[in-house]
């Protein structure tokens, strides 16, 4: 009876292969069950080559909206308890005023330099501005021109020491 069952399963496997179906064939022997990969139907059609989707061309000097700049500042340059007082864009200069919350662990100057660095790293990936000026209320103002950026394998940035030196 066992041999009859094995022959029957082998015959079913052959029929399934001959029909070109996509069903999974199961072959049993004495102790193990083997599941073979689905049988692929042969197609006489050539595969269709996918054409790459063209991205819209970016303009050389694409201005950022005040909403985009405000969102980037809130996400990258403002601490949890800090407050973005104002944001303006005028003559390719981004200006923002930020009131920083007190922090017991770090000085206000260190926080201003760190946050300016984080924000400028992100903004340097965007076109439409030449100068970034951030006033930290009660701490000082940092202003740098895009042309002063440096680059490494990770991207463009303003050197932290230069940011620190600009804090007035």
Short mmCIF file of the C-alpha atoms (twelve columns), coordinates in Angstrom:
data_MODEL
# 
_entry.id   MODEL 
# 
loop_
_atom_site.group_PDB 
_atom_site.id 
_atom_site.type_symbol 
_atom_site.label_atom_id 
_atom_site.label_alt_id 
_atom_site.label_comp_id 
_atom_site.label_asym_id 
_atom_site.label_seq_id 
_atom_site.Cartn_x 
_atom_site.Cartn_y 
_atom_site.Cartn_z 
_atom_site.pdbx_PDB_model_num 
ATOM 1   C CA . UNK A 1   0.000  0.000  0.000   1 
ATOM 2   C CA . UNK A 2   2.826  2.372  0.840   1 
ATOM 3   C CA . UNK A 3   4.478  1.813  -2.562  1 
ATOM 4   C CA . UNK A 4   1.170  2.441  -4.297  1 
ATOM 5   C CA . UNK A 5   0.827  5.737  -2.451  1 
ATOM 6   C CA . UNK A 6   4.361  6.830  -3.439  1 
ATOM 7   C CA . UNK A 7   3.681  5.913  -7.086  1 
ATOM 8   C CA . UNK A 8   0.413  7.809  -6.970  1 
ATOM 9   C CA . UNK A 9   2.159  10.929 -5.556  1 
ATOM 10  C CA . UNK A 10  4.913  10.672 -8.186  1 
ATOM 11  C CA . UNK A 11  2.286  10.440 -10.919 1 
ATOM 12  C CA . UNK A 12  0.499  13.500 -9.499  1 
ATOM 13  C CA . UNK A 13  3.778  15.386 -9.496  1 
ATOM 14  C CA . UNK A 14  4.382  14.546 -13.136 1 
ATOM 15  C CA . UNK A 15  0.869  15.580 -14.079 1 
ATOM 16  C CA . UNK A 16  1.261  18.868 -12.218 1 
ATOM 17  C CA . UNK A 17  4.547  19.569 -14.020 1 
ATOM 18  C CA . UNK A 18  3.080  18.697 -17.377 1 
ATOM 19  C CA . UNK A 19  0.052  20.967 -16.834 1 
ATOM 20  C CA . UNK A 20  2.285  23.947 -16.032 1 
ATOM 21  C CA . UNK A 21  0.271  24.839 -12.944 1 
ATOM 22  C CA . UNK A 22  1.656  26.922 -10.141 1 
ATOM 23  C CA . UNK A 23  0.583  24.566 -7.370  1 
ATOM 24  C CA . UNK A 24  3.114  23.305 -4.867  1 
ATOM 25  C CA . UNK A 25  3.871  19.627 -5.234  1 
ATOM 26  C CA . UNK A 26  4.393  17.482 -2.134  1 
ATOM 27  C CA . UNK A 27  6.415  14.283 -2.320  1 
ATOM 28  C CA . UNK A 28  6.444  11.955 0.659   1 
ATOM 29  C CA . UNK A 29  8.893  9.156  1.332   1 
ATOM 30  C CA . UNK A 30  9.490  6.991  4.392   1 
ATOM 31  C CA . UNK A 31  10.415 9.645  6.971   1 
ATOM 32  C CA . UNK A 32  10.466 13.143 5.436   1 
ATOM 33  C CA . UNK A 33  8.163  15.456 3.596   1 
ATOM 34  C CA . UNK A 34  9.721  17.572 0.837   1 
ATOM 35  C CA . UNK A 35  8.053  20.664 -0.547  1 
ATOM 36  C CA . UNK A 36  9.280  21.659 -3.948  1 
ATOM 37  C CA . UNK A 37  9.219  25.169 -5.346  1 
ATOM 38  C CA . UNK A 38  6.177  26.175 -7.389  1 
ATOM 39  C CA . UNK A 39  6.360  25.220 -11.022 1 
ATOM 40  C CA . UNK A 40  6.841  28.285 -13.248 1 
ATOM 41  C CA . UNK A 41  4.843  28.617 -16.423 1 
ATOM 42  C CA . UNK A 42  7.004  29.194 -19.438 1 
ATOM 43  C CA . UNK A 43  6.217  32.338 -21.361 1 
ATOM 44  C CA . UNK A 44  7.122  33.031 -24.927 1 
ATOM 45  C CA . UNK A 45  6.893  36.764 -24.284 1 
ATOM 46  C CA . UNK A 46  10.035 38.761 -23.594 1 
ATOM 47  C CA . UNK A 47  10.136 40.536 -20.227 1 
ATOM 48  C CA . UNK A 48  9.058  44.141 -20.360 1 
ATOM 49  C CA . UNK A 49  11.887 46.504 -19.495 1 
ATOM 50  C CA . UNK A 50  10.897 49.069 -16.914 1 
ATOM 51  C CA . UNK A 51  11.660 52.636 -17.832 1 
ATOM 52  C CA . UNK A 52  13.083 54.807 -15.057 1 
ATOM 53  C CA . UNK A 53  10.720 57.455 -13.787 1 
ATOM 54  C CA . UNK A 54  12.090 60.864 -14.582 1 
ATOM 55  C CA . UNK A 55  12.204 63.269 -11.669 1 
ATOM 56  C CA . UNK A 56  11.298 66.877 -12.306 1 
ATOM 57  C CA . UNK A 57  14.354 69.019 -12.919 1 
ATOM 58  C CA . UNK A 58  15.320 71.261 -10.024 1 
ATOM 59  C CA . UNK A 59  15.845 74.911 -10.644 1 
ATOM 60  C CA . UNK A 60  19.288 76.300 -9.907  1 
ATOM 61  C CA . UNK A 61  18.047 78.773 -7.296  1 
ATOM 62  C CA . UNK A 62  14.855 77.360 -5.895  1 
ATOM 63  C CA . UNK A 63  13.490 79.634 -3.169  1 
ATOM 64  C CA . UNK A 64  12.299 78.026 0.026   1 
ATOM 65  C CA . UNK A 65  8.938  79.041 1.410   1 
ATOM 66  C CA . UNK A 66  8.660  80.540 4.873   1 
ATOM 67  C CA . UNK A 67  6.638  77.474 5.895   1 
ATOM 68  C CA . UNK A 68  9.446  75.107 4.805   1 
ATOM 69  C CA . UNK A 69  12.084 77.150 6.610   1 
ATOM 70  C CA . UNK A 70  9.986  77.398 9.770   1 
ATOM 71  C CA . UNK A 71  9.411  73.642 9.760   1 
ATOM 72  C CA . UNK A 72  13.132 72.929 9.303   1 
ATOM 73  C CA . UNK A 73  14.037 75.323 12.125  1 
ATOM 74  C CA . UNK A 74  11.439 73.839 14.480  1 
ATOM 75  C CA . UNK A 75  12.598 70.301 13.729  1 
ATOM 76  C CA . UNK A 76  16.381 70.829 13.604  1 
ATOM 77  C CA . UNK A 77  17.232 73.985 15.537  1 
ATOM 78  C CA . UNK A 78  14.889 74.269 18.479  1 
ATOM 79  C CA . UNK A 79  14.989 72.284 21.726  1 
ATOM 80  C CA . UNK A 80  11.919 70.766 23.346  1 
ATOM 81  C CA . UNK A 81  11.210 73.699 25.666  1 
ATOM 82  C CA . UNK A 82  12.651 76.400 23.376  1 
ATOM 83  C CA . UNK A 83  10.413 78.813 21.491  1 
ATOM 84  C CA . UNK A 84  10.771 79.949 17.886  1 
ATOM 85  C CA . UNK A 85  9.837  83.625 18.194  1 
ATOM 86  C CA . UNK A 86  10.056 84.623 14.518  1 
ATOM 87  C CA . UNK A 87  11.304 83.555 11.098  1 
ATOM 88  C CA . UNK A 88  11.884 85.728 8.034   1 
ATOM 89  C CA . UNK A 89  13.449 85.311 4.617   1 
ATOM 90  C CA . UNK A 90  14.636 88.479 2.927   1 
ATOM 91  C CA . UNK A 91  17.308 89.036 0.246   1 
ATOM 92  C CA . UNK A 92  18.400 85.362 0.437   1 
ATOM 93  C CA . UNK A 93  18.927 85.668 4.206   1 
ATOM 94  C CA . UNK A 94  17.140 83.386 6.637   1 
ATOM 95  C CA . UNK A 95  16.691 85.137 9.973   1 
ATOM 96  C CA . UNK A 96  15.199 83.531 13.056  1 
ATOM 97  C CA . UNK A 97  14.829 84.491 16.693  1 
ATOM 98  C CA . UNK A 98  14.823 81.654 19.229  1 
ATOM 99  C CA . UNK A 99  14.218 81.921 22.967  1 
ATOM 100 C CA . UNK A 100 16.055 79.016 24.553  1 
ATOM 101 C CA . UNK A 101 14.848 77.359 27.745  1 
ATOM 102 C CA . UNK A 102 17.326 77.159 30.629  1 
ATOM 103 C CA . UNK A 103 19.333 73.933 30.823  1 
ATOM 104 C CA . UNK A 104 21.116 72.798 33.986  1 
ATOM 105 C CA . UNK A 105 23.569 70.540 32.132  1 
ATOM 106 C CA . UNK A 106 24.888 72.802 29.349  1 
ATOM 107 C CA . UNK A 107 25.668 76.480 29.014  1 
ATOM 108 C CA . UNK A 108 23.399 78.568 26.812  1 
ATOM 109 C CA . UNK A 109 26.370 79.336 24.530  1 
ATOM 110 C CA . UNK A 110 27.128 75.628 23.993  1 
ATOM 111 C CA . UNK A 111 23.488 74.914 23.229  1 
ATOM 112 C CA . UNK A 112 23.320 77.808 20.765  1 
ATOM 113 C CA . UNK A 113 26.408 76.560 18.895  1 
ATOM 114 C CA . UNK A 114 25.109 72.970 18.825  1 
ATOM 115 C CA . UNK A 115 21.642 73.931 17.628  1 
ATOM 116 C CA . UNK A 116 22.991 76.310 14.986  1 
ATOM 117 C CA . UNK A 117 25.280 73.526 13.747  1 
ATOM 118 C CA . UNK A 118 22.412 71.017 13.546  1 
ATOM 119 C CA . UNK A 119 20.146 73.467 11.768  1 
ATOM 120 C CA . UNK A 120 22.770 74.668 9.306   1 
ATOM 121 C CA . UNK A 121 23.715 71.071 8.418   1 
ATOM 122 C CA . UNK A 122 20.118 70.516 7.316   1 
ATOM 123 C CA . UNK A 123 19.672 73.877 5.592   1 
ATOM 124 C CA . UNK A 124 22.866 73.421 3.562   1 
ATOM 125 C CA . UNK A 125 21.049 70.586 1.775   1 
ATOM 126 C CA . UNK A 126 18.486 73.133 0.514   1 
ATOM 127 C CA . UNK A 127 18.861 75.911 -2.045  1 
ATOM 128 C CA . UNK A 128 17.372 79.385 -1.993  1 
ATOM 129 C CA . UNK A 129 19.413 81.118 0.712   1 
ATOM 130 C CA . UNK A 130 22.897 82.598 1.157   1 
ATOM 131 C CA . UNK A 131 23.043 83.719 4.796   1 
ATOM 132 C CA . UNK A 132 21.731 82.059 7.949   1 
ATOM 133 C CA . UNK A 133 21.342 84.367 10.941  1 
ATOM 134 C CA . UNK A 134 19.939 83.055 14.216  1 
ATOM 135 C CA . UNK A 135 19.462 85.262 17.262  1 
ATOM 136 C CA . UNK A 136 19.347 83.370 20.540  1 
ATOM 137 C CA . UNK A 137 17.556 85.699 22.969  1 
ATOM 138 C CA . UNK A 138 19.812 86.645 25.889  1 
ATOM 139 C CA . UNK A 139 22.737 84.646 24.450  1 
ATOM 140 C CA . UNK A 140 23.821 86.187 21.157  1 
ATOM 141 C CA . UNK A 141 23.560 85.999 17.370  1 
ATOM 142 C CA . UNK A 142 25.291 83.662 14.912  1 
ATOM 143 C CA . UNK A 143 25.443 84.529 11.217  1 
ATOM 144 C CA . UNK A 144 27.236 82.621 8.465   1 
ATOM 145 C CA . UNK A 145 27.285 82.803 4.679   1 
ATOM 146 C CA . UNK A 146 26.705 79.673 2.598   1 
ATOM 147 C CA . UNK A 147 30.052 80.248 0.848   1 
ATOM 148 C CA . UNK A 148 31.844 79.576 4.172   1 
ATOM 149 C CA . UNK A 149 30.719 75.955 4.251   1 
ATOM 150 C CA . UNK A 150 33.107 73.037 4.220   1 
ATOM 151 C CA . UNK A 151 32.497 69.524 2.926   1 
ATOM 152 C CA . UNK A 152 33.427 65.987 3.860   1 
ATOM 153 C CA . UNK A 153 32.171 62.499 2.985   1 
ATOM 154 C CA . UNK A 154 28.964 63.168 4.958   1 
ATOM 155 C CA . UNK A 155 28.046 66.446 3.274   1 
ATOM 156 C CA . UNK A 156 28.322 70.205 3.735   1 
ATOM 157 C CA . UNK A 157 28.682 71.871 7.136   1 
ATOM 158 C CA . UNK A 158 29.903 74.954 8.940   1 
ATOM 159 C CA . UNK A 159 32.867 74.213 11.258  1 
ATOM 160 C CA . UNK A 160 31.835 74.225 14.920  1 
ATOM 161 C CA . UNK A 161 34.807 76.357 15.963  1 
ATOM 162 C CA . UNK A 162 33.824 79.009 13.410  1 
ATOM 163 C CA . UNK A 163 30.208 78.937 14.626  1 
ATOM 164 C CA . UNK A 164 31.464 79.369 18.190  1 
ATOM 165 C CA . UNK A 165 33.696 82.291 17.144  1 
ATOM 166 C CA . UNK A 166 30.722 84.011 15.438  1 
ATOM 167 C CA . UNK A 167 28.515 83.913 18.542  1 
ATOM 168 C CA . UNK A 168 28.264 87.597 19.544  1 
# 
